[in-house]
mmCIF file of C-alpha atoms in Angstrom:
data_model
loop_
_atom_site.group_PDB
_atom_site.id
_atom_site.type_symbol
_atom_site.label_atom_id
_atom_site.label_comp_id
_atom_site.label_asym_id
_atom_site.label_seq_id
_atom_site.Cartn_x
_atom_site.Cartn_y
_atom_site.Cartn_z
ATOM 1 C CA MET A 20 10.944 -5.470 -17.144
ATOM 2 C CA SER A 21 10.490 -5.861 -14.616
ATOM 3 C CA TRP A 22 4.408 4.244 -6.508
ATOM 4 C CA GLY A 23 3.213 3.096 -3.035
ATOM 5 C CA SER A 24 0.687 4.079 -0.461
ATOM 6 C CA GLY A 25 0.290 7.717 0.587
ATOM 7 C CA LYS A 26 3.141 7.144 2.965
ATOM 8 C CA GLY A 27 5.444 5.832 0.191
ATOM 9 C CA ARG A 28 8.395 7.738 -1.221
ATOM 10 C CA ILE A 29 9.503 8.633 -4.712
ATOM 11 C CA CYS A 30 13.140 9.643 -4.980
ATOM 12 C CA HIS A 31 14.254 11.607 -8.000
ATOM 13 C CA GLU A 32 17.848 11.807 -9.334
ATOM 14 C CA LYS A 33 19.593 14.760 -7.720
ATOM 15 C CA ALA A 34 16.490 15.557 -5.639
ATOM 16 C CA SER A 35 15.165 14.758 -2.231
ATOM 17 C CA CYS A 36 12.589 12.085 -1.481
ATOM 18 C CA GLU A 37 9.033 13.299 -1.899
ATOM 19 C CA ASP A 38 5.578 12.081 -0.851
ATOM 20 C CA HIS A 39 3.352 10.899 -3.640
ATOM 21 C CA GLY A 40 1.075 13.845 -3.215
ATOM 22 C CA SER A 41 3.776 16.215 -4.460
ATOM 23 C CA LEU A 42 4.521 14.772 -7.884
ATOM 24 C CA GLU A 43 3.141 17.568 -9.982
ATOM 25 C CA LYS A 44 6.231 19.752 -9.998
ATOM 26 C CA PRO A 45 9.063 17.194 -10.532
ATOM 27 C CA LEU A 46 7.120 15.192 -13.109
ATOM 28 C CA LYS A 47 5.359 18.129 -14.783
ATOM 29 C CA THR A 48 2.140 16.159 -14.753
ATOM 30 C CA GLU A 49 -0.655 17.584 -16.827
ATOM 31 C CA SER A 50 -3.711 18.529 -14.814
ATOM 32 C CA ARG A 51 -5.901 16.132 -16.711
ATOM 33 C CA ASN A 52 -4.036 13.228 -15.099
ATOM 34 C CA CYS A 53 -4.463 11.871 -11.545
ATOM 35 C CA LEU A 54 -1.395 12.951 -9.574
ATOM 36 C CA ARG A 55 -1.333 9.598 -7.705
ATOM 37 C CA CYS A 56 -1.703 6.832 -10.355
ATOM 38 C CA PHE A 57 -0.832 9.087 -13.356
ATOM 39 C CA ARG A 58 -3.796 7.811 -15.340
ATOM 40 C CA PRO A 59 -6.287 10.178 -17.004
ATOM 41 C CA LYS A 60 -8.687 11.344 -14.327
ATOM 42 C CA GLU A 61 -11.674 9.856 -16.131
ATOM 43 C CA HIS A 62 -9.876 6.456 -15.954
ATOM 44 C CA CYS A 63 -8.193 6.820 -12.625
ATOM 45 C CA TYR A 64 -7.386 3.467 -10.881
ATOM 46 C CA CYS A 65 -7.014 4.811 -7.351
ATOM 47 C CA SER A 66 -10.435 3.597 -6.266
ATOM 48 C CA MET A 67 -9.542 0.073 -7.316
ATOM 49 C CA ILE A 68 -6.279 -0.045 -5.408
ATOM 50 C CA GLN A 69 -6.285 -1.328 -1.834
ATOM 51 C CA ALA A 70 -2.639 -1.263 -0.636
ATOM 52 C CA VAL A 71 -1.609 -4.388 1.297
ATOM 53 C CA ASP A 72 1.250 -5.211 3.594
ATOM 54 C CA THR A 73 3.172 -8.269 2.400
ATOM 55 C CA GLY A 74 5.799 -8.196 5.196
ATOM 56 C CA ILE A 75 8.411 -7.472 2.484
ATOM 57 C CA LYS A 76 9.823 -4.127 1.459
ATOM 58 C CA PHE A 77 9.891 -3.452 -2.272
ATOM 59 C CA VAL A 78 11.975 -0.677 -3.857
ATOM 60 C CA ILE A 79 11.404 0.018 -7.550
ATOM 61 C CA LEU A 80 14.511 1.282 -9.350
ATOM 62 C CA MET A 81 12.907 3.147 -12.163
ATOM 63 C CA HIS A 82 14.644 4.482 -15.244
ATOM 64 C CA PRO A 83 13.744 8.218 -15.936
ATOM 65 C CA TRP A 84 12.281 7.267 -19.339
ATOM 66 C CA GLU A 85 9.955 4.855 -17.618
ATOM 67 C CA ALA A 86 8.968 7.514 -15.094
ATOM 68 C CA TYR A 87 8.432 10.408 -17.447
ATOM 69 C CA LYS A 88 7.603 9.015 -20.870
ATOM 70 C CA GLN A 89 6.052 5.562 -20.493
ATOM 71 C CA ARG A 90 2.244 5.778 -20.242
ATOM 72 C CA THR A 91 1.584 2.102 -19.779
ATOM 73 C CA GLY A 92 4.272 1.335 -17.212
ATOM 74 C CA THR A 93 3.174 -0.734 -14.240
ATOM 75 C CA GLY A 94 5.781 0.352 -11.711
ATOM 76 C CA ARG A 95 3.646 3.053 -10.183
ATOM 77 C CA LEU A 96 0.627 0.781 -9.925
ATOM 78 C CA THR A 97 2.815 -1.862 -8.273
ATOM 79 C CA SER A 98 4.017 0.479 -5.575
ATOM 80 C CA LEU A 99 0.549 1.995 -4.996
ATOM 81 C CA SER A 100 -0.623 -1.559 -4.266
ATOM 82 C CA LEU A 101 2.030 -2.274 -1.614
ATOM 83 C CA THR A 102 2.254 -0.348 1.687
ATOM 84 C CA ASP A 103 5.974 -0.717 2.328
ATOM 85 C CA SER A 104 7.340 0.289 -1.105
ATOM 86 C CA GLU A 105 8.977 3.225 -2.754
ATOM 87 C CA ILE A 106 10.437 4.291 -6.094
ATOM 88 C CA ILE A 107 13.929 5.564 -6.775
ATOM 89 C CA ILE A 108 14.264 7.312 -10.206
ATOM 90 C CA ASP A 109 17.778 7.170 -11.660
ATOM 91 C CA LYS A 110 19.962 5.676 -14.346
ATOM 92 C CA THR A 111 22.681 4.340 -12.048
ATOM 93 C CA PHE A 112 22.413 3.631 -8.365
ATOM 94 C CA ASP A 113 25.783 3.039 -6.634
ATOM 95 C CA GLN A 114 26.025 6.757 -5.832
ATOM 96 C CA ASN A 115 22.368 7.285 -5.284
ATOM 97 C CA ARG A 116 21.841 8.551 -1.747
ATOM 98 C CA ARG A 117 18.561 6.811 -1.006
ATOM 99 C CA PHE A 118 19.863 3.539 -2.500
ATOM 100 C CA ARG A 119 22.938 3.698 -0.270
ATOM 101 C CA GLU A 120 20.811 4.496 2.795
ATOM 102 C CA LEU A 121 18.758 1.359 2.256
ATOM 103 C CA LEU A 122 21.865 -0.786 1.754
ATOM 104 C CA ASP A 123 23.435 0.608 4.922
ATOM 105 C CA SER A 124 20.413 0.027 7.003
ATOM 106 C CA GLN A 125 20.635 -2.776 9.517
ATOM 107 C CA GLN A 126 16.859 -3.228 9.220
ATOM 108 C CA TYR A 127 16.950 -4.962 5.846
ATOM 109 C CA HIS A 128 18.422 -7.890 3.955
ATOM 110 C CA PRO A 129 18.649 -6.547 0.356
ATOM 111 C CA MET A 130 18.238 -8.645 -2.780
ATOM 112 C CA VAL A 131 17.537 -7.832 -6.437
ATOM 113 C CA LEU A 132 15.080 -9.609 -8.703
ATOM 114 C CA TYR A 133 17.181 -10.255 -11.771
ATOM 115 C CA PRO A 134 17.885 -13.461 -13.775
ATOM 116 C CA GLY A 135 21.351 -14.968 -14.046
ATOM 117 C CA LYS A 136 23.345 -18.074 -13.322
ATOM 118 C CA ASP A 137 23.893 -16.890 -9.726
ATOM 119 C CA ALA A 138 20.287 -16.171 -9.086
ATOM 120 C CA SER A 139 18.399 -18.232 -6.472
ATOM 121 C CA THR A 140 14.787 -19.161 -6.363
ATOM 122 C CA ALA A 141 12.721 -18.440 -3.258
ATOM 123 C CA GLY A 142 12.676 -22.150 -2.438
ATOM 124 C CA ALA A 143 16.389 -22.627 -2.855
ATOM 125 C CA TYR A 144 17.635 -19.491 -0.919
ATOM 126 C CA ASP A 145 18.596 -19.912 2.704
ATOM 127 C CA PHE A 146 16.413 -17.129 4.149
ATOM 128 C CA LYS A 147 16.682 -18.471 7.674
ATOM 129 C CA ALA A 148 20.435 -17.984 7.748
ATOM 130 C CA SER A 149 20.332 -14.695 5.792
ATOM 131 C CA LEU A 150 17.532 -12.759 7.343
ATOM 132 C CA GLN A 151 18.455 -13.198 10.996
ATOM 133 C CA GLY A 152 15.529 -11.013 12.156
ATOM 134 C CA LYS A 153 15.920 -8.532 9.296
ATOM 135 C CA LYS A 154 13.212 -7.663 6.820
ATOM 136 C CA LEU A 155 13.584 -8.828 3.253
ATOM 137 C CA LEU A 156 14.121 -5.898 0.833
ATOM 138 C CA VAL A 157 13.698 -6.626 -2.832
ATOM 139 C CA PHE A 158 14.917 -4.218 -5.518
ATOM 140 C CA LEU A 159 12.905 -4.278 -8.726
ATOM 141 C CA ILE A 160 14.245 -2.798 -11.923
ATOM 142 C CA ASP A 161 11.572 -0.933 -13.850
ATOM 143 C CA ALA A 162 12.801 -0.357 -17.382
ATOM 144 C CA THR A 163 12.951 -1.899 -20.782
ATOM 145 C CA TRP A 164 15.223 -5.012 -20.910
ATOM 146 C CA VAL A 165 17.926 -3.023 -22.777
ATOM 147 C CA MET A 166 17.781 -0.217 -20.210
ATOM 148 C CA ALA A 167 17.702 -2.706 -17.319
ATOM 149 C CA ARG A 168 20.910 -4.354 -18.463
ATOM 150 C CA LYS A 169 22.579 -0.969 -18.733
ATOM 151 C CA MET A 170 21.370 0.001 -15.235
ATOM 152 C CA MET A 171 22.856 -3.201 -13.820
ATOM 153 C CA TYR A 172 26.099 -2.886 -15.750
ATOM 154 C CA ARG A 173 26.628 0.670 -14.581
ATOM 155 C CA SER A 174 25.847 -0.162 -10.954
ATOM 156 C CA PRO A 175 28.409 -2.721 -9.668
ATOM 157 C CA VAL A 176 27.047 -2.581 -6.114
ATOM 158 C CA LEU A 177 23.602 -3.500 -7.398
ATOM 159 C CA GLN A 178 25.138 -6.211 -9.557
ATOM 160 C CA ASN A 179 26.741 -7.825 -6.525
ATOM 161 C CA LEU A 180 23.579 -8.108 -4.405
ATOM 162 C CA PRO A 181 22.136 -11.577 -3.961
ATOM 163 C CA ARG A 182 19.789 -12.234 -6.873
ATOM 164 C CA LEU A 183 16.327 -13.713 -6.874
ATOM 165 C CA SER A 184 14.629 -15.342 -9.802
ATOM 166 C CA PHE A 185 11.511 -17.461 -10.317
ATOM 167 C CA ASP A 186 11.054 -21.098 -9.477
ATOM 168 C CA GLN A 187 8.398 -21.456 -12.140
ATOM 169 C CA SER A 188 7.938 -20.198 -15.705
ATOM 170 C CA TYR A 189 5.339 -17.583 -16.337
ATOM 171 C CA ILE A 190 3.877 -16.063 -19.489
ATOM 172 C CA SER A 191 2.992 -12.387 -19.502
ATOM 173 C CA ARG A 192 -0.610 -11.293 -19.660
ATOM 174 C CA PHE A 193 0.459 -7.837 -20.888
ATOM 175 C CA HIS A 194 -1.433 -8.085 -24.166
ATOM 176 C CA ILE A 195 -0.982 -4.479 -25.147
ATOM 177 C CA LYS A 196 2.800 -4.765 -25.232
ATOM 178 C CA THR A 197 5.090 -7.156 -27.212
ATOM 179 C CA GLN A 198 7.632 -8.610 -24.788
ATOM 180 C CA PRO A 199 11.176 -9.280 -26.108
ATOM 181 C CA ALA A 200 10.985 -12.884 -24.951
ATOM 182 C CA GLU A 201 8.231 -15.197 -23.787
ATOM 183 C CA TYR A 202 9.571 -15.233 -20.196
ATOM 184 C CA CYS A 203 9.649 -11.396 -19.900
ATOM 185 C CA LEU A 204 7.150 -10.015 -17.407
ATOM 186 C CA SER A 205 5.840 -6.542 -16.591
ATOM 187 C CA THR A 206 6.986 -5.114 -13.214
ATOM 188 C CA ILE A 207 3.545 -5.735 -11.599
ATOM 189 C CA GLU A 208 3.443 -9.309 -12.820
ATOM 190 C CA SER A 209 6.996 -9.964 -11.652
ATOM 191 C CA THR A 210 6.124 -8.640 -8.214
ATOM 192 C CA TYR A 211 2.987 -10.605 -7.995
ATOM 193 C CA TYR A 212 4.607 -13.976 -8.884
ATOM 194 C CA LEU A 213 7.614 -13.323 -6.641
ATOM 195 C CA ILE A 214 5.421 -12.577 -3.698
ATOM 196 C CA LYS A 215 3.380 -15.742 -4.304
ATOM 197 C CA GLU A 216 6.575 -17.810 -4.387
ATOM 198 C CA LEU A 217 7.987 -16.120 -1.243
ATOM 199 C CA GLN A 218 4.719 -16.626 0.620
ATOM 200 C CA ALA A 219 4.807 -20.367 -0.350
ATOM 201 C CA CYS A 220 8.228 -20.513 1.372
ATOM 202 C CA GLY A 221 6.936 -18.751 4.546
ATOM 203 C CA ILE A 222 8.547 -15.385 3.772
ATOM 204 C CA GLY A 223 6.452 -12.329 4.498
ATOM 205 C CA PHE A 224 2.824 -12.503 5.474
ATOM 206 C CA LYS A 225 1.559 -15.672 3.819
ATOM 207 C CA ASP A 226 -2.146 -14.860 4.470
ATOM 208 C CA THR A 227 -2.027 -11.469 2.784
ATOM 209 C CA SER A 228 -3.981 -11.526 -0.474
ATOM 210 C CA ILE A 229 -2.264 -9.814 -3.361
ATOM 211 C CA GLU A 230 -4.900 -10.446 -6.011
ATOM 212 C CA GLY A 231 -5.539 -6.711 -6.160
ATOM 213 C CA LEU A 232 -2.267 -6.321 -8.094
ATOM 214 C CA MET A 233 -3.497 -8.441 -10.971
ATOM 215 C CA GLN A 234 -6.996 -6.971 -10.848
ATOM 216 C CA VAL A 235 -5.654 -3.423 -11.511
ATOM 217 C CA PHE A 236 -3.246 -4.858 -14.092
ATOM 218 C CA ASP A 237 -6.098 -6.544 -15.929
ATOM 219 C CA GLU A 238 -8.033 -3.337 -15.911
ATOM 220 C CA LEU A 239 -5.050 -1.513 -17.397
ATOM 221 C CA ASN A 240 -4.928 -4.151 -20.138
ATOM 222 C CA ARG A 241 -8.648 -3.956 -20.752
ATOM 223 C CA PHE A 242 -8.653 -0.161 -21.039
ATOM 224 C CA GLN A 243 -5.617 0.057 -23.325
ATOM 225 C CA MET A 244 -7.013 -2.646 -25.603
ATOM 226 C CA GLU A 245 -10.285 -0.715 -25.771
ATOM 227 C CA CYS A 246 -8.355 2.491 -26.743
ATOM 228 C CA ARG A 247 -6.281 0.613 -29.363
ATOM 229 C CA ASN A 248 -9.359 -0.994 -30.935
ATOM 230 C CA GLN A 249 -11.075 2.384 -31.021
ATOM 231 C CA ARG A 250 -8.059 3.926 -32.801
ATOM 232 C CA PHE A 251 -8.012 1.059 -35.320
ATOM 233 C CA SER A 252 -11.713 1.607 -35.965
ATOM 234 C CA GLU A 253 -11.365 5.339 -36.453
ATOM 235 C CA ASN A 254 -8.373 4.962 -38.764
ATOM 236 C CA ALA A 255 -10.314 2.368 -40.880
ATOM 237 C CA GLN A 256 -13.196 4.731 -41.144
ATOM 238 C CA LYS A 257 -10.935 7.548 -42.294
ATOM 239 C CA LYS A 258 -9.361 5.356 -44.927
ATOM 240 C CA GLY A 259 -12.749 4.340 -46.200
ATOM 241 C CA SER A 260 -14.045 7.944 -46.389
ATOM 242 C CA PRO A 261 -14.252 9.489 -49.835
#
């Protein structure tokens, strides 16, 4: 499915929250990778990313597999693009300390982006009655669809949060991955479309441009497609060699 600015946070399971600049030890990042965007240094995206403030807080609930194994995940790029965002890495969240802190805060009105019969669209939800001066906090689940369902099932508190879904239908532009269904989107696409729908309803900062999210996403697509085509070409040459 469906990290942040230099002031963002990444919270590891059974660990304290850390600044993005200190990822090398917990994630065992190889030195050839950028420690901020996790891309190879020769293809680092940090210079492309201009973090913006949407007036909405986003918290990415990231499965450990997505954090440590997935090289084409978009959760980190999503959070790097948003000033008020953070990542919590865990498999379940009801007992996660940072997750509970956010829920207990009187500063936020928490919701989760997740489909279902009880999910509301941005246009249908009564934000005026619900926010009451609080800031909207949206939890995004960053995992495969199978893992995301397990994360929800094993986290009843997360399950019971008000759910958001999309008012419109979107088709993923993630050409390097095969989505399980036509309506499935990457984390960065989900965030982009949700923000656009919320802005249209007057939630957050409506004049903030978020086109940078899709620009860095398109560059990820372009680079991975280039790498894939190169591998195909090299394999074809090897097969054709005597």
